[in-house]
């Protein structure tokens, strides 16, 4: 073992290794498989030493875990009751009942309440009794392994056809026509064109049953495995195309790097290496023969599609496109997808914090935002939020429903006028929060930064998910967030902040600054709340809410 | 391997909604599950949270478990999926590999996680090897791993330089590793 490894490894375990050191350690480990295995063993032992020597409160762990299960149980019963109460409420439309109708509806309501009470008793008593049947319905939780990056004129066979931004679990994708790009969580990206049947297995593997795909699996995605009816193709850090015809014969074309391939269901189990520029065909008998390499590259498919902005899909848009100067809040009515103008917080909404200094008007400025992305009208009207504590709300016409399966993106341009670094830790905060008008202080999702200028997502009840990265200072930044809502199971929330030098790709990024965990929300979020606190003024502009990355992100389009 | 009749009886009670029985199952199973998760969990991941999620998921899916089969194997499979989800989450954070974990080591941990999940034998060997560590060396290990003190504080407490403590820890880890490997080799004979 080298002196260099000893030094790097010790600093790594102590959390002292900087990016340069980590790169050096990466080089050492990537070039020596024995050393890598050794490092894996050492890492396990390092972790297990902590496990063996640290005091751990077993009983606390048990109590906390049971407490989570109990809360889930109460939540479930509460949801049932709330659902029934909601249905009961709808039974009595105002001003439409009289006489026997009232009697009948009163009876129906009483039955509903009794039924709800009975159901609650049934669940609660069973939760406390050691006998009886199942307490829970079968879980529908799924393990998600990939994301749909792009769809172009796609016709899918299944009724639950995937759409851009949607997360995918292990499942069959049956494309009839069009082009779709899938990114596996392991990093590989795959373009499928025309009639294609692809079975997603895991974050690093899939099975092509029919059709054409091109796989780009660079660096970190190395090792992606694609099986076909006749062969298994393993990426070795490269780009390759695979075609499977109706009788299962397979062609593999290597566009860059190399792949390992082997026939399956034959006696010859040894894998062979196919280098760039070569193609191979494998029929059912498993015999490979060379064919000319003739597949377009991954990027060529993207270039042909030329993904464009889809602002037509926006569900809400606010560009602050007003004349410069003072704008009374009641006149802030432009934009689309809103159920009313901007307003200040109502008295019942003034809790966190209870005070504020929000003026009754907006200050609109022009030309003060340095816009480096292709945003039409981005240099025109912007909202200047003054120093102090200012809070403005706008109701959305189309709420974000967290109790349904769906994907929502938002983007917002922000200009920081001054980066305060005083030692007294200035309380500088800017947040975009989604709240519910029915339960303002209940569930919410908030994107922004606190005094540390680090991207943060808050999901109510003081739970924060904060990036270690510090936002670029005193420049225009573009905030993009993604919410993957699920009717059942964990919701996923992502947040990334782009600086002026960053270019936005045609599809969502592979990595984000904030990725939440253990978030399960079910509120109807129908209010946008802009909160700015601190001594410095800020500019905000181009608030977009839509169902896909391309609907909110100002992507660079090919000029064709 | 089939689950013991006592554990199966507890599982039947959990299926019936008995949370006390579930608490007992956690009590019995949490250490090996946590140990396996801890050993595979990459930097930045919260192993205890993954363990907690494992038990919560197990409770929600307890109907899926077939009484009479291997409950621990079923539980470890859930743990493996929970840990894989946590690893995926970490990898989706910007610059994760350049800031926290070399990519090659991340892949090595992934490979190990995808294998059979079970109570780590390495922990058993490590505990035995710790018995043979001299008392002053054990003290350094306790300060570093038990109390999680910064190296500077360990150095101050033991009147040595930080560099000397680093070197000492490296040597101790290496000795423990050699001891663990000998025990693995002895098992193979």
XYZ file of C-alpha atoms in Angstrom:
749
model
C 0.000 0.000 0.000
C 1.462 3.337 -1.029
C 2.281 6.254 1.219
C 0.009 8.374 -0.984
C -2.966 6.072 -0.367
C -2.275 6.059 3.372
C -2.326 9.849 3.513
C -5.337 10.286 1.261
C -7.313 7.536 2.959
C -6.705 8.880 6.455
C -7.777 12.372 5.400
C -10.816 10.904 3.620
C -11.980 9.069 6.741
C -11.476 12.216 8.795
C -13.547 14.269 6.322
C -10.552 16.469 5.548
C -10.135 15.641 1.869
C -10.831 18.523 -0.513
C -11.982 18.129 -4.125
C -8.412 17.820 -5.378
C -7.636 15.135 -2.813
C -10.810 13.242 -3.652
C -9.853 13.349 -7.328
C -6.414 11.898 -6.479
C -8.001 9.157 -4.382
C -10.423 8.442 -7.215
C -7.490 8.059 -9.648
C -5.704 5.652 -7.304
C -8.787 3.499 -6.703
C -9.934 3.485 -10.331
C -6.548 2.241 -11.531
C -6.127 -0.632 -9.073
C -9.003 -3.075 -8.546
C -7.234 -4.809 -5.624
C -6.743 -1.495 -3.869
C -10.384 -0.659 -4.501
C -11.559 -3.889 -2.860
C -9.185 -3.216 0.032
C -10.578 0.315 0.376
C -14.097 -1.150 0.402
C -13.112 -3.446 3.287
C -11.420 -0.605 5.161
C -14.463 1.606 4.702
C -16.767 -1.098 6.071
C -14.485 -1.607 9.067
C -14.281 2.142 9.684
C -18.066 2.333 9.747
C -18.413 -0.794 11.892
C -15.906 0.557 14.417
C -18.296 3.445 14.974
C -21.171 0.975 15.256
C -19.317 -1.182 17.769
C -17.900 1.593 19.935
C -20.569 4.283 19.926
C -23.232 4.145 22.615
C -26.667 3.634 21.082
C -30.016 3.851 22.763
C -31.752 0.711 21.468
C -34.975 1.458 23.332
C -35.131 4.972 21.894
C -34.775 3.520 18.401
C -37.610 1.078 19.062
C -39.837 3.790 20.555
C -39.160 6.255 17.722
C -39.886 3.658 15.055
C -43.096 2.491 16.709
C -44.096 6.119 17.115
C -43.737 6.684 13.349
C -45.898 3.635 12.666
C -48.500 4.840 15.166
C -48.595 8.303 13.623
C -49.001 6.761 10.162
C -51.880 4.725 11.553
C -53.583 7.794 13.046
C -53.015 9.698 9.819
C -54.681 6.869 7.894
C -57.719 6.865 10.159
C -57.799 10.675 10.020
C -57.714 10.592 6.236
C -60.648 8.167 6.136
C -62.665 10.377 8.479
C -61.767 13.520 6.600
C -62.747 11.891 3.306
C -66.100 10.847 4.730
C -66.683 14.267 6.273
C -65.892 15.848 2.907
C -68.458 13.618 1.204
C -70.986 14.363 3.934
C -70.496 18.085 3.401
C -71.233 17.756 -0.284
C -74.587 16.157 0.561
C -76.018 19.469 1.721
C -75.728 22.128 -0.973
C -76.728 25.527 0.405
C -80.278 26.686 -0.251
C -81.298 23.561 -2.102
C -82.922 21.452 0.592
C -86.256 21.493 2.270
C -88.862 19.161 3.757
C -88.314 15.439 3.166
C -85.052 16.202 1.445
C -83.737 17.722 4.671
C -84.917 14.720 6.650
C -83.382 12.312 4.183
C -80.073 14.179 4.054
C -79.968 14.483 7.838
C -80.466 10.732 8.016
C -77.770 10.166 5.371
C -75.406 12.474 7.219
C -76.061 10.670 10.503
C -75.420 7.323 8.808
C -72.206 8.694 7.318
C -71.009 9.986 10.666
C -71.921 6.727 12.382
C -70.159 4.848 9.621
C -67.117 7.119 9.933
C -67.104 6.732 13.701
C -67.528 2.986 13.401
C -64.723 2.781 10.885
C -62.455 4.839 13.120
C -63.293 2.656 16.122
C -62.721 -0.411 13.968
C -59.252 0.712 12.916
C -58.202 2.136 16.262
C -59.426 -0.848 18.233
C -57.694 -3.220 15.849
C -54.522 -1.214 16.161
C -54.659 -1.776 19.907
C -55.856 -5.347 19.953
C -53.523 -8.278 19.534
C -56.014 -10.247 17.466
C -57.833 -9.790 14.218
C -57.072 -9.383 10.547
C -54.882 -6.971 8.623
C -54.684 -3.367 9.712
C -53.297 -1.984 6.479
C -54.138 -2.342 2.882
C -51.276 -3.636 0.761
C -48.632 -1.010 0.284
C -48.342 0.484 -3.159
C -44.896 1.920 -2.536
C -42.599 1.561 -5.493
C -38.881 1.791 -6.058
C -38.180 4.416 -8.704
C -35.216 3.858 -10.984
C -35.424 6.273 -13.922
C -36.825 9.563 -15.213
C -38.396 10.490 -18.547
C -36.234 13.322 -19.894
C -37.802 14.000 -23.256
C -40.803 12.981 -25.299
C -41.302 13.913 -28.928
C -44.510 12.920 -30.718
C -44.707 9.764 -28.631
C -47.570 7.312 -28.901
C -47.408 4.709 -26.148
C -49.326 1.445 -26.050
C -50.123 1.567 -22.350
C -52.815 3.898 -21.097
C -50.550 5.138 -18.284
C -48.084 6.519 -20.791
C -45.038 8.196 -19.287
C -44.608 11.935 -19.680
C -41.611 14.264 -19.365
C -40.320 14.534 -15.834
C -42.229 11.452 -14.659
C -40.334 8.992 -12.463
C -40.379 5.364 -13.573
C -40.237 2.162 -11.577
C -39.319 -1.253 -12.914
C -41.808 -1.534 -15.782
C -42.376 -2.130 -19.494
C -42.247 0.839 -21.860
C -44.079 0.135 -25.107
C -43.484 2.892 -27.624
C -45.430 2.754 -30.884
C -43.889 5.797 -32.522
C -41.982 8.947 -31.702
C -38.823 9.457 -29.651
C -38.281 9.297 -25.910
C -35.202 9.788 -23.766
C -34.921 7.990 -20.416
C -32.293 8.670 -17.772
C -31.593 5.805 -15.400
C -30.724 6.733 -11.823
C -27.388 4.973 -12.348
C -26.559 7.722 -14.851
C -27.045 6.048 -18.243
C -29.247 7.835 -20.758
C -31.158 5.949 -23.414
C -32.973 7.200 -26.480
C -35.713 4.963 -27.888
C -37.131 5.638 -31.337
C -40.048 4.195 -33.268
C -41.680 0.934 -32.272
C -39.731 -0.165 -29.207
C -40.406 -2.421 -26.230
C -38.077 -1.832 -23.329
C -38.309 -3.454 -19.915
C -36.714 -1.358 -17.158
C -35.079 -3.622 -14.601
C -33.017 -1.436 -12.289
C -31.135 1.856 -12.111
C -28.363 0.201 -14.105
C -30.047 -2.359 -16.357
C -32.839 -2.884 -18.871
C -34.006 -5.416 -21.427
C -34.678 -4.504 -25.048
C -37.300 -6.817 -26.533
C -37.912 -4.964 -29.785
C -36.777 -1.808 -31.536
C -33.839 0.597 -31.619
C -32.118 2.318 -28.739
C -28.944 4.321 -28.291
C -27.334 4.285 -24.866
C -24.963 6.941 -23.588
C -23.330 5.731 -20.401
C -20.334 7.873 -19.678
C -18.037 7.859 -16.666
C -20.249 7.321 -13.647
C -22.803 5.260 -15.575
C -20.206 2.740 -16.668
C -21.428 -0.822 -16.304
C -24.951 -0.251 -17.597
C -26.291 -3.596 -18.822
C -28.737 -4.059 -21.683
C -29.997 -7.553 -22.394
C -31.821 -8.642 -25.553
C -33.396 -11.974 -26.545
C -29.995 -13.156 -27.818
C -27.316 -11.227 -25.989
C -26.123 -9.217 -23.041
C -24.336 -5.925 -23.669
C -22.399 -4.248 -20.879
C -21.219 -0.705 -21.292
C -17.574 -0.016 -20.525
C -17.821 3.771 -20.498
C -19.178 4.547 -23.917
C -22.032 5.152 -26.335
C -23.610 2.322 -28.246
C -26.703 1.422 -30.242
C -28.691 -1.800 -30.031
C -31.347 -2.975 -32.476
C -33.646 -5.947 -31.955
C -35.915 -7.174 -34.753
C -39.211 -9.041 -34.439
C -37.581 -12.477 -34.285
C -35.191 -11.341 -31.591
C -31.993 -11.016 -33.657
C -29.736 -8.355 -32.189
C -27.297 -5.835 -33.630
C -24.826 -3.911 -31.456
C -23.045 -0.832 -32.845
C -20.348 0.882 -30.803
C -20.228 4.627 -31.353
C -17.636 5.495 -28.759
C -15.482 3.667 -26.203
C -16.147 -0.052 -26.065
C -18.721 -2.564 -24.879
C -18.567 -6.091 -23.595
C -21.059 -8.473 -25.198
C -21.893 -12.133 -24.990
C -24.489 -14.407 -26.442
C -26.956 -15.815 -23.964
C -28.419 -19.304 -24.056
C -25.263 -20.651 -25.699
C -22.442 -22.717 -24.319
C -19.934 -19.948 -24.997
C -20.321 -17.795 -21.907
C -17.172 -15.754 -22.429
C -17.739 -12.048 -23.008
C -16.078 -10.338 -25.960
C -15.075 -6.733 -26.343
C -16.402 -4.670 -29.243
C -14.496 -1.430 -29.918
C -15.747 1.890 -31.294
C -16.655 1.960 -34.978
C -17.577 -1.708 -35.143
C -20.891 -3.509 -35.274
C -21.950 -7.061 -34.568
C -25.114 -9.042 -35.268
C -26.164 -11.954 -33.049
C -28.959 -14.244 -34.165
C -30.953 -16.774 -32.164
C -28.268 -19.407 -32.602
C -25.929 -17.064 -30.750
C -23.392 -16.809 -33.559
C -22.003 -13.281 -33.929
C -21.074 -11.791 -37.314
C -19.588 -8.413 -38.119
C -21.871 -5.758 -39.630
C -21.046 -2.191 -40.695
C -21.476 0.338 -37.881
C -24.333 2.531 -39.075
C -26.137 4.142 -36.138
C -26.564 7.874 -35.540
C -25.130 9.172 -32.271
C -27.202 9.982 -29.177
C -26.730 13.711 -29.624
C -27.762 13.442 -33.273
C -31.185 12.187 -32.196
C -31.524 15.107 -29.791
C -30.393 17.556 -32.475
C -32.978 16.166 -34.913
C -35.750 16.598 -32.365
C -34.433 20.068 -31.480
C -36.231 20.298 -28.118
C -37.861 23.674 -27.742
C -39.293 25.588 -24.857
C -42.868 24.554 -24.069
C -44.121 27.726 -22.431
C -47.515 26.853 -23.925
C -47.830 24.254 -21.155
C -47.369 26.730 -18.283
C -50.084 26.506 -15.661
C -49.101 29.829 -14.085
C -46.879 32.671 -15.243
C -45.918 36.019 -13.726
C -43.436 38.150 -15.682
C -44.102 41.439 -13.807
C -44.536 43.015 -17.204
C -45.739 46.400 -16.011
C -44.503 49.931 -16.653
C -41.681 50.997 -14.331
C -42.760 52.727 -11.138
C -45.311 52.129 -8.425
C -48.019 49.514 -8.990
C -50.883 49.228 -6.464
C -51.345 45.585 -5.503
C -54.956 45.591 -6.708
C -53.665 46.351 -10.218
C -51.219 43.406 -10.279
C -53.521 41.372 -12.471
C -51.439 40.393 -15.501
C -49.918 36.980 -16.059
C -51.774 33.726 -16.586
C -53.051 30.973 -14.337
C -53.942 33.161 -11.348
C -57.159 33.393 -9.389
C -56.603 37.010 -8.352
C -54.002 39.772 -7.960
C -51.133 39.804 -5.478
C -52.047 40.708 -1.919
C -50.507 41.077 1.516
C -51.037 38.469 4.201
C -54.428 38.483 5.890
C -54.459 38.912 9.698
C -55.079 35.182 10.189
C -52.050 34.428 7.990
C -49.670 36.657 9.969
C -48.146 34.160 12.339
C -44.663 33.290 11.140
C -43.675 36.076 11.571
C -46.514 38.046 13.060
C -45.217 41.378 11.760
C -44.109 42.658 8.376
C -43.369 45.831 6.503
C -44.911 44.989 3.133
C -45.979 48.128 1.233
C -49.428 48.181 -0.399
C -47.768 48.458 -3.778
C -45.088 46.899 -5.943
C -42.048 48.739 -7.188
C -41.522 47.697 -10.802
C -38.093 48.282 -12.340
C -36.736 47.675 -15.818
C -33.280 46.646 -17.018
C -31.819 45.866 -13.587
C -31.775 42.097 -13.988
C -28.721 40.647 -15.740
C -30.402 37.958 -17.831
C -27.996 35.474 -19.398
C -30.634 32.905 -20.352
C -32.963 33.137 -23.343
C -35.886 34.692 -21.471
C -38.195 36.776 -23.692
C -38.934 39.986 -21.855
C -36.529 39.069 -19.063
C -34.953 42.522 -19.058
C -38.262 44.307 -18.853
C -40.399 44.444 -15.741
C -39.044 42.985 -12.506
C -40.383 43.212 -8.981
C -38.103 45.005 -6.530
C -38.653 43.740 -3.009
C -37.479 46.327 -0.454
C -35.461 45.567 2.678
C -37.375 44.623 5.826
C -39.866 41.803 6.064
C -42.105 41.739 3.013
C -44.641 39.038 2.232
C -46.869 38.855 -0.826
C -49.339 36.186 -1.855
C -51.034 35.310 -5.109
C -53.702 32.614 -5.469
C -53.250 30.075 -8.263
C -56.177 29.042 -10.448
C -54.819 25.498 -10.728
C -53.647 24.186 -7.319
C -50.736 21.799 -6.932
C -52.370 18.630 -5.641
C -49.955 16.652 -3.525
C -52.503 13.892 -2.919
C -52.380 12.871 -6.584
C -49.628 11.459 -8.792
C -48.102 14.301 -10.744
C -45.030 16.362 -11.548
C -44.743 20.132 -11.187
C -41.772 22.354 -12.004
C -41.275 26.007 -11.144
C -38.636 28.562 -12.047
C -37.905 32.035 -10.711
C -35.226 34.595 -11.554
C -33.681 36.349 -8.579
C -31.220 39.232 -8.439
C -29.279 39.678 -5.232
C -28.272 43.328 -4.900
C -25.814 42.870 -2.045
C -24.188 39.881 -0.311
C -23.960 40.721 3.347
C -21.186 38.984 5.178
C -21.360 40.887 8.497
C -20.189 38.969 11.474
C -23.513 39.433 13.233
C -25.038 36.847 10.864
C -27.529 39.001 8.967
C -30.971 37.438 8.750
C -31.169 37.577 4.984
C -33.792 35.259 3.574
C -35.683 34.892 0.336
C -38.261 32.191 -0.133
C -40.913 31.094 -2.579
C -43.467 29.090 -0.629
C -46.431 27.070 -1.782
C -49.229 27.088 0.759
C -52.854 26.083 1.077
C -55.638 28.650 1.544
C -57.664 26.012 3.434
C -54.884 25.427 5.952
C -52.411 28.283 5.660
C -50.170 27.146 8.505
C -50.397 23.485 7.575
C -48.388 21.626 4.976
C -46.246 23.746 2.674
C -43.221 23.550 0.397
C -40.711 26.354 0.443
C -37.724 26.966 -1.837
C -35.093 29.587 -1.096
C -32.149 30.484 1.057
C -31.521 31.518 4.641
C -28.734 33.572 6.217
C -26.099 31.108 4.999
C -27.128 31.701 1.363
C -27.440 27.964 0.812
C -30.256 26.505 -1.316
C -32.900 25.129 1.019
C -36.193 23.305 0.713
C -38.502 23.444 3.717
C -41.438 21.120 3.992
C -43.311 22.525 6.968
C -42.989 21.781 10.683
C -39.452 23.211 10.580
C -38.058 20.403 8.445
C -35.310 21.743 6.191
C -33.243 20.164 3.474
C -30.203 22.354 2.847
C -27.435 22.124 0.279
C -23.818 22.576 1.412
C -23.217 24.817 -1.615
C -23.286 28.610 -1.246
C -25.258 30.567 -3.849
C -23.237 32.701 -6.262
C -22.997 36.221 -4.800
C -24.473 39.431 -6.167
C -25.642 38.097 -9.489
C -28.815 36.951 -11.133
C -29.664 33.364 -10.318
C -32.292 31.113 -11.772
C -34.109 28.892 -9.289
C -35.679 25.721 -10.587
C -37.639 23.303 -8.447
C -39.351 20.020 -9.169
C -42.070 18.371 -7.113
C -42.929 14.726 -7.765
C -46.211 14.240 -5.908
C -47.532 10.784 -5.144
C -50.956 9.654 -4.048
C -49.247 6.869 -2.157
C -45.653 6.822 -1.032
C -42.898 9.363 -0.654
C -42.988 12.665 -2.517
C -39.740 13.852 -4.078
C -38.705 17.511 -4.141
C -35.679 18.828 -5.994
C -34.117 22.278 -6.093
C -31.251 23.672 -8.139
C -29.947 27.213 -8.501
C -28.207 28.268 -11.705
C -25.657 31.102 -11.838
C -25.242 33.545 -14.699
C -22.613 31.378 -16.394
C -24.677 28.193 -16.304
C -26.367 26.982 -19.469
C -29.588 25.018 -19.175
C -29.770 21.755 -21.077
C -32.789 20.498 -23.005
C -33.739 18.258 -20.068
C -33.635 18.390 -16.296
C -30.206 17.926 -14.685
C -28.938 14.601 -13.405
C -28.027 16.199 -10.078
C -29.694 18.860 -7.943
C -28.525 21.031 -5.063
C -31.271 19.773 -2.786
C -32.945 16.373 -2.924
C -35.451 15.718 -0.152
C -36.135 12.485 1.685
C -38.973 11.120 3.811
C -41.447 13.726 2.617
C -45.079 12.663 2.396
C -47.520 15.511 1.853
C -51.118 15.543 0.681
C -52.192 19.187 0.728
C -53.775 21.219 -2.068
C -51.308 24.074 -2.492
C -53.075 26.994 -4.135
C -51.117 30.012 -2.861
C -47.745 31.391 -3.862
C -46.044 33.293 -1.044
C -43.002 35.459 -1.765
C -41.094 36.234 1.456
C -38.085 38.524 1.624
C -36.438 39.297 4.940
C -33.312 41.252 5.814
C -31.769 44.612 5.119
C -31.114 44.258 1.406
C -33.448 44.751 -1.529
C -33.938 41.946 -4.074
C -35.317 41.635 -7.555
C -37.508 38.775 -8.657
C -38.922 38.026 -12.067
C -40.246 35.364 -14.433
C -42.134 33.112 -12.057
C -43.195 30.068 -14.050
C -45.089 26.976 -12.981
C -45.621 24.088 -15.359
C -45.704 20.312 -15.763
C -42.351 19.824 -17.499
C -38.774 21.060 -17.430
C -39.161 22.590 -20.861
C -42.250 24.517 -19.806
C -40.350 26.466 -17.123
C -36.643 26.346 -18.051
C -35.244 28.910 -20.510
C -33.338 26.355 -22.602
C -31.054 27.235 -25.457
C -32.704 26.130 -28.687
C -30.937 25.365 -31.956
C -31.588 28.150 -34.438
C -33.085 26.223 -37.337
C -33.669 -20.675 6.813
C -37.100 -20.685 8.431
C -37.921 -18.186 11.145
C -38.231 -19.408 14.713
C -41.767 -20.286 15.907
C -41.554 -17.513 18.529
C -40.753 -14.882 15.891
C -43.485 -16.232 13.623
C -45.965 -15.913 16.477
C -44.904 -12.297 17.005
C -45.371 -11.642 13.283
C -48.887 -13.108 13.458
C -49.634 -10.663 16.265
C -48.243 -7.761 14.204
C -50.475 -8.772 11.294
C -53.303 -8.546 13.801
C -52.293 -4.970 14.578
C -50.296 -5.558 17.777
C -47.721 -2.779 17.997
C -46.153 -4.250 21.127
C -45.262 -7.331 19.140
C -43.822 -5.127 16.426
C -41.712 -3.285 19.015
C -40.383 -6.666 20.138
C -39.463 -7.585 16.561
C -37.560 -4.311 16.185
C -35.795 -5.011 19.471
C -34.703 -8.437 18.252
C -33.744 -7.516 14.681
C -32.516 -3.937 14.749
C -28.870 -4.539 15.600
C -27.946 -6.792 12.659
C -30.022 -4.684 10.261
C -28.454 -1.452 11.482
C -24.976 -2.972 11.359
C -25.432 -4.026 7.739
C -26.780 -0.606 6.741
C -24.034 1.220 8.637
C -21.329 -0.842 6.932
C -22.622 -0.024 3.430
C -23.968 3.492 3.921
C -21.932 6.110 2.021
C -20.859 9.445 3.543
C -23.757 11.875 3.866
C -26.302 9.099 4.291
C -28.154 8.673 7.571
C -27.837 4.964 8.393
C -30.130 5.091 11.424
C -32.831 6.814 9.397
C -32.520 4.168 6.675
C -32.848 1.501 9.378
C -35.942 3.193 10.770
C -37.485 3.408 7.303
C -36.723 -0.288 6.855
C -38.812 -1.235 9.876
C -41.612 1.174 8.948
C -41.720 -0.329 5.437
C -41.656 -3.840 6.925
C -44.665 -2.995 9.088
C -46.594 -1.614 6.136
C -45.844 -4.738 4.089
C -46.112 -7.315 6.821
C -49.009 -8.898 4.923
C -46.592 -9.749 2.124
C -44.418 -11.854 4.423
C -45.207 -15.553 4.307
C -45.225 -17.025 7.789
C -42.803 -19.923 8.026
C -40.247 -18.491 5.604
C -37.080 -16.564 6.499
C -38.227 -13.296 8.100
C -34.703 -11.940 8.548
C -33.906 -12.447 4.863
C -37.177 -10.668 3.997
C -36.288 -7.803 6.325
C -32.749 -7.505 4.936
C -34.167 -7.335 1.415
C -36.267 -4.350 2.447
C -33.174 -2.821 4.068
C -31.248 -3.278 0.838
C -33.910 -1.434 -1.175
C -34.104 1.340 1.395
C -30.330 1.774 1.294
C -30.295 1.740 -2.523
C -32.925 4.497 -2.502
C -30.779 6.509 -0.083
C -27.696 6.034 -2.291
C -29.674 7.163 -5.339
C -30.787 10.262 -3.459
C -27.208 11.103 -2.519
C -25.979 10.638 -6.080
C -28.602 13.041 -7.360
C -27.071 15.794 -5.252
C -24.832 18.078 -7.289
C -21.075 17.394 -7.028
C -21.591 14.524 -4.596
C -18.723 12.435 -5.931
C -16.295 15.303 -6.269
C -17.020 16.532 -2.735
C -17.776 13.517 -0.590
C -17.008 10.129 -2.065
C -14.719 8.990 -4.895
C -16.829 7.543 -7.656
C -14.869 4.270 -7.750
C -15.532 3.667 -4.047
C -19.187 4.575 -4.545
C -19.441 1.883 -7.229
C -17.684 -0.613 -4.966
C -20.207 0.081 -2.190
C -23.063 -0.226 -4.695
C -21.716 -3.593 -5.807
C -21.581 -4.786 -2.208
C -25.071 -3.463 -1.471
C -26.499 -5.335 -4.447
C -25.129 -8.612 -3.048
C -26.689 -10.688 -0.317
C -27.734 -8.578 2.664
C -27.170 -10.252 6.006
C -25.768 -9.650 9.456
C -22.153 -8.642 8.779
C -19.645 -11.317 9.787
C -17.009 -8.587 9.577
C -18.570 -7.011 12.674
C -18.271 -10.253 14.647
C -14.616 -10.572 13.697
C -13.986 -6.909 14.393
C -15.417 -7.201 17.896
C -13.177 -10.179 18.602
C -10.150 -8.340 17.231
C -10.929 -5.312 19.403
C -10.491 -7.550 22.456
C -6.819 -7.941 21.647
C -6.078 -4.213 21.230
C -3.844 -2.800 23.959
C -5.464 -0.453 26.448
C -3.773 2.798 25.329
C -4.612 2.039 21.710
C -8.158 1.140 22.691
C -8.440 4.511 24.385
C -7.555 6.280 21.127
C -10.185 4.207 19.291
C -12.787 4.995 21.954
C -12.099 8.710 21.698
C -12.217 8.668 17.901
C -15.107 6.265 17.299
C -16.950 6.072 20.606
C -16.974 9.755 21.511
C -16.367 11.047 17.959
C -13.897 13.654 19.208
C -12.013 15.776 16.669
C -8.423 14.677 16.108
C -7.129 17.940 17.614
C -8.916 17.205 20.877
C -7.700 13.611 20.948
C -4.171 14.906 20.376
C -4.528 17.409 23.207
C -5.886 14.819 25.617
C -3.076 12.406 24.857
C -0.278 15.010 24.671
C 0.593 14.124 21.119
C 0.513 15.864 17.755
C -2.443 15.553 15.384
C -0.129 13.955 12.817
C 0.910 11.337 15.380
C -2.720 10.549 16.181
C -3.526 10.231 12.492
C -0.643 7.841 11.996
C -1.590 5.857 15.085
C -5.194 5.523 13.896
C -4.051 4.394 10.467
C -1.814 1.723 12.010
C -4.592 0.593 14.358
C -7.096 0.282 11.526
C -4.576 -1.665 9.510
C -3.871 -4.031 12.411
C -7.574 -4.588 12.966
C -8.033 -5.191 9.250
C -5.234 -7.776 9.203
C -6.783 -9.484 12.231
C -10.239 -9.538 10.596
C -8.807 -10.944 7.364
C -7.013 -13.709 9.320
C -10.320 -14.681 10.876
C -11.984 -14.767 7.456
C -9.111 -16.911 6.159
C -9.483 -19.224 9.170
C -13.191 -19.622 8.394
C -12.402 -20.622 4.827
C -10.083 -23.466 5.877
